[in-house]
Amino acid sequence: MSDAARLLAALRLGGRELRGTLRRSMRGFAVFVACLALGVAAIAGVGALGRAFQATMAAQGDAILGGDLAFSLNHTALAPAQIDFLAARGRVSEIATLRAMARTPDGERTALVETKAVDPAYPLIGRLTLADGTDARSLLAAAPSGAPAPALAEEALLVRLDVAVGDEILLGTTRLRIAGVIGDEPDRLASGIGFGPRLMISRDTL
């Protein structure tokens, strides 16, 4: 093989190697650019989400919380002196929450419920409404002596127990009548993650 042929072969091999190296480099560079773009998009998305959360809390924080301030105690109630202290500085609503088992009168169907007992002042901010948008507070008024106490329930509870509005259920030994289906519960987000559907009763029933 002449020197010219050997030089030409070497140039061809060198060219192929150079093209392969460039292709591999471009693929690596493209992956780098894609990762960089993804990182920038993620940072921008987190920032936008944070700003949206702050704006929502600034505009609707009191409604989400159910008031300007919220205090909670475990397994005990506020003393009368503490209630008087708070009442002297603004409107106060007392709420009790607990998990319990609701069941049908025949005992065939049961469901874990997030029970919430509210007073007549609830909610301080926002509206407690039924699924059709009507105000629901009056439905929790005390029932006549001997009659089942009224309760409001989420639709999921009616499905699990296979009951309808107007039917009776039991919460422990307490007889309850489903008076309506909860549509909007103003401070629901502040209650955290629940393990069952909401069942709302009055504090007098509790």
Short mmCIF file of C-alpha atoms in Angstrom, two decimals:
data_model
loop_
_atom_site.label_atom_id
_atom_site.label_comp_id
_atom_site.label_asym_id
_atom_site.label_seq_id
_atom_site.Cartn_x
_atom_site.Cartn_y
_atom_site.Cartn_z
CA MET A 1 0.00 0.00 0.00
CA SER A 2 1.38 3.35 -0.99
CA ASP A 3 1.94 6.15 1.47
CA ALA A 4 -0.96 8.11 -0.06
CA ALA A 5 -3.34 5.16 0.40
CA ARG A 6 -2.27 4.70 4.01
CA LEU A 7 -2.77 8.41 4.67
CA LEU A 8 -6.24 8.34 3.09
CA ALA A 9 -7.24 5.29 5.17
CA ALA A 10 -5.98 6.98 8.33
CA LEU A 11 -7.95 10.11 7.50
CA ARG A 12 -11.13 8.09 6.94
CA LEU A 13 -10.71 6.26 10.25
CA GLY A 14 -9.97 9.52 12.01
CA GLY A 15 -13.05 11.14 10.46
CA ARG A 16 -15.32 8.30 11.56
CA GLU A 17 -13.93 8.43 15.08
CA LEU A 18 -14.35 12.20 15.18
CA ARG A 19 -17.97 11.97 14.02
CA GLY A 20 -18.73 9.27 16.62
CA THR A 21 -17.12 11.34 19.35
CA LEU A 22 -19.09 14.41 18.32
CA ARG A 23 -22.37 12.46 18.26
CA ARG A 24 -21.70 11.04 21.73
CA SER A 25 -20.74 14.47 23.01
CA MET A 26 -23.88 16.06 21.55
CA ARG A 27 -26.08 13.39 23.15
CA GLY A 28 -24.44 14.00 26.49
CA PHE A 29 -24.78 17.76 26.06
CA ALA A 30 -28.46 17.36 25.13
CA VAL A 31 -29.07 15.33 28.30
CA PHE A 32 -27.28 18.00 30.31
CA VAL A 33 -29.41 20.76 28.77
CA ALA A 34 -32.60 18.75 29.38
CA CYS A 35 -31.67 18.19 33.03
CA LEU A 36 -30.86 21.87 33.42
CA ALA A 37 -34.19 22.88 31.89
CA LEU A 38 -36.06 20.41 34.12
CA GLY A 39 -34.33 21.78 37.20
CA VAL A 40 -35.15 25.37 36.29
CA ALA A 41 -38.78 24.43 35.59
CA ALA A 42 -39.03 22.61 38.94
CA ILE A 43 -37.63 25.59 40.84
CA ALA A 44 -39.98 27.95 39.01
CA GLY A 45 -42.93 25.64 39.69
CA VAL A 46 -42.16 25.41 43.40
CA GLY A 47 -41.82 29.18 43.58
CA ALA A 48 -45.14 29.71 41.80
CA LEU A 49 -46.85 27.17 44.05
CA GLY A 50 -45.43 28.86 47.12
CA ARG A 51 -46.64 32.27 45.98
CA ALA A 52 -50.09 30.86 45.20
CA PHE A 53 -50.25 29.24 48.65
CA GLN A 54 -49.25 32.48 50.35
CA ALA A 55 -51.83 34.43 48.35
CA THR A 56 -54.54 31.91 49.24
CA MET A 57 -53.67 32.00 52.93
CA ALA A 58 -53.63 35.80 52.92
CA ALA A 59 -57.04 35.96 51.24
CA GLN A 60 -58.80 32.97 52.82
CA GLY A 61 -56.69 31.95 55.81
CA ASP A 62 -59.35 32.92 58.35
CA ALA A 63 -62.01 30.91 56.51
CA ILE A 64 -59.72 27.87 56.25
CA LEU A 65 -58.91 28.11 59.96
CA GLY A 66 -62.48 28.92 60.90
CA GLY A 67 -61.51 32.11 62.72
CA ASP A 68 -58.63 34.40 63.54
CA LEU A 69 -57.19 32.06 66.18
CA ALA A 70 -57.65 28.39 66.99
CA PHE A 71 -56.75 26.61 70.23
CA SER A 72 -56.94 22.87 70.73
CA LEU A 73 -56.77 20.65 73.79
CA ASN A 74 -56.57 16.86 73.93
CA HIS A 75 -58.94 14.85 76.12
CA THR A 76 -60.07 17.86 78.12
CA ALA A 77 -62.23 20.96 77.81
CA LEU A 78 -61.55 24.62 78.44
CA ALA A 79 -62.24 25.79 81.96
CA PRO A 80 -65.05 28.36 82.37
CA ALA A 81 -62.49 31.01 83.32
CA GLN A 82 -60.57 30.36 80.09
CA ILE A 83 -63.74 30.60 78.02
CA ASP A 84 -64.67 33.87 79.73
CA PHE A 85 -61.19 35.24 79.03
CA LEU A 86 -61.51 34.47 75.32
CA ALA A 87 -65.13 35.62 75.08
CA ALA A 88 -64.16 39.00 76.50
CA ARG A 89 -61.89 39.50 73.50
CA GLY A 90 -64.06 38.28 70.66
CA ARG A 91 -66.57 35.72 69.49
CA VAL A 92 -65.85 32.16 70.55
CA SER A 93 -67.04 28.84 69.17
CA GLU A 94 -66.36 25.52 70.90
CA ILE A 95 -65.92 22.38 68.82
CA ALA A 96 -65.25 18.80 69.88
CA THR A 97 -63.91 16.17 67.50
CA LEU A 98 -63.50 12.43 67.89
CA ARG A 99 -63.38 9.24 65.87
CA ALA A 100 -66.20 6.81 66.44
CA MET A 101 -68.06 3.94 64.83
CA ALA A 102 -71.45 4.66 63.29
CA ARG A 103 -73.76 1.79 62.48
CA THR A 104 -77.20 1.05 61.18
CA PRO A 105 -79.88 0.19 63.76
CA ASP A 106 -79.75 -3.49 62.79
CA GLY A 107 -75.97 -3.52 63.27
CA GLU A 108 -75.32 -5.03 59.86
CA ARG A 109 -73.30 -2.09 58.49
CA THR A 110 -70.71 -0.01 60.31
CA ALA A 111 -68.36 2.82 59.36
CA LEU A 112 -65.57 4.75 61.04
CA VAL A 113 -66.54 8.42 61.14
CA GLU A 114 -64.82 11.69 61.98
CA THR A 115 -67.38 13.12 64.40
CA LYS A 116 -67.54 16.86 64.92
CA ALA A 117 -69.76 18.39 67.60
CA VAL A 118 -70.40 22.11 67.11
CA ASP A 119 -72.12 24.85 69.09
CA PRO A 120 -74.70 27.36 67.77
CA ALA A 121 -71.95 29.92 67.04
CA TYR A 122 -70.25 27.63 64.50
CA PRO A 123 -68.95 28.63 62.01
CA LEU A 124 -67.53 32.00 63.02
CA ILE A 125 -66.38 32.61 59.44
CA GLY A 126 -67.85 31.14 56.29
CA ARG A 127 -71.04 29.10 55.86
CA LEU A 128 -71.92 25.53 56.68
CA THR A 129 -74.05 24.44 53.75
CA LEU A 130 -75.79 21.39 52.41
CA ALA A 131 -74.94 19.78 49.10
CA ASP A 132 -77.56 21.96 47.40
CA GLY A 133 -75.98 25.15 48.81
CA THR A 134 -78.60 25.94 51.47
CA ASP A 135 -77.58 26.92 55.00
CA ALA A 136 -77.32 23.90 57.30
CA ARG A 137 -76.88 25.35 60.78
CA SER A 138 -80.57 25.30 61.68
CA LEU A 139 -80.75 21.56 60.95
CA LEU A 140 -78.63 20.81 64.02
CA ALA A 141 -81.15 22.37 66.42
CA ALA A 142 -82.11 20.21 69.39
CA ALA A 143 -84.68 17.51 68.68
CA PRO A 144 -87.83 16.99 70.76
CA SER A 145 -87.42 14.79 73.82
CA GLY A 146 -87.25 11.13 72.86
CA ALA A 147 -86.60 11.82 69.18
CA PRO A 148 -83.27 10.99 67.51
CA ALA A 149 -80.83 13.90 67.44
CA PRO A 150 -80.19 15.51 64.04
CA ALA A 151 -76.88 14.95 62.29
CA LEU A 152 -75.24 16.06 59.07
CA ALA A 153 -73.15 13.58 57.12
CA GLU A 154 -70.90 13.46 54.10
CA GLU A 155 -72.23 11.60 51.11
CA ALA A 156 -69.60 8.89 51.58
CA LEU A 157 -71.12 7.88 54.91
CA LEU A 158 -74.56 7.45 53.38
CA VAL A 159 -73.05 5.21 50.73
CA ARG A 160 -71.11 3.08 53.22
CA LEU A 161 -74.09 2.56 55.50
CA ASP A 162 -76.59 2.40 52.63
CA VAL A 163 -78.83 5.02 54.24
CA ALA A 164 -80.52 8.20 53.02
CA VAL A 165 -81.51 11.57 54.44
CA GLY A 166 -84.17 10.99 57.08
CA ASP A 167 -82.89 7.54 58.09
CA GLU A 168 -81.64 6.74 61.57
CA ILE A 169 -78.16 5.56 62.54
CA LEU A 170 -76.46 4.87 65.86
CA LEU A 171 -73.32 6.50 67.24
CA GLY A 172 -72.51 4.40 70.25
CA THR A 173 -75.87 4.24 72.01
CA THR A 174 -77.03 7.62 70.68
CA ARG A 175 -79.77 7.62 68.07
CA LEU A 176 -79.18 10.05 65.21
CA ARG A 177 -81.28 11.06 62.24
CA ILE A 178 -79.54 12.09 59.03
CA ALA A 179 -80.88 15.62 58.52
CA GLY A 180 -78.82 16.52 55.46
CA VAL A 181 -75.71 15.95 53.37
CA ILE A 182 -72.76 18.25 54.05
CA GLY A 183 -71.82 20.39 51.07
CA ASP A 184 -69.30 22.92 52.40
CA GLU A 185 -67.57 22.76 55.78
CA PRO A 186 -65.60 26.03 56.09
CA ASP A 187 -62.75 24.79 58.29
CA ARG A 188 -62.45 21.30 56.84
CA LEU A 189 -58.88 21.79 55.60
CA ALA A 190 -57.73 22.85 59.06
CA SER A 191 -58.95 19.51 60.45
CA GLY A 192 -56.18 17.62 58.70
CA ILE A 193 -56.41 14.17 57.15
CA GLY A 194 -59.40 12.15 58.29
CA PHE A 195 -59.79 8.37 58.38
CA GLY A 196 -63.50 8.41 57.67
CA PRO A 197 -66.34 10.59 56.40
CA ARG A 198 -67.54 13.54 58.45
CA LEU A 199 -70.50 13.20 60.80
CA MET A 200 -71.56 16.49 62.38
CA ILE A 201 -73.75 16.83 65.46
CA SER A 202 -74.46 19.53 68.02
CA ARG A 203 -72.47 19.77 71.25
CA ASP A 204 -75.70 19.21 73.17
CA THR A 205 -76.01 15.82 71.48
CA LEU A 206 -72.46 14.94 72.48
#
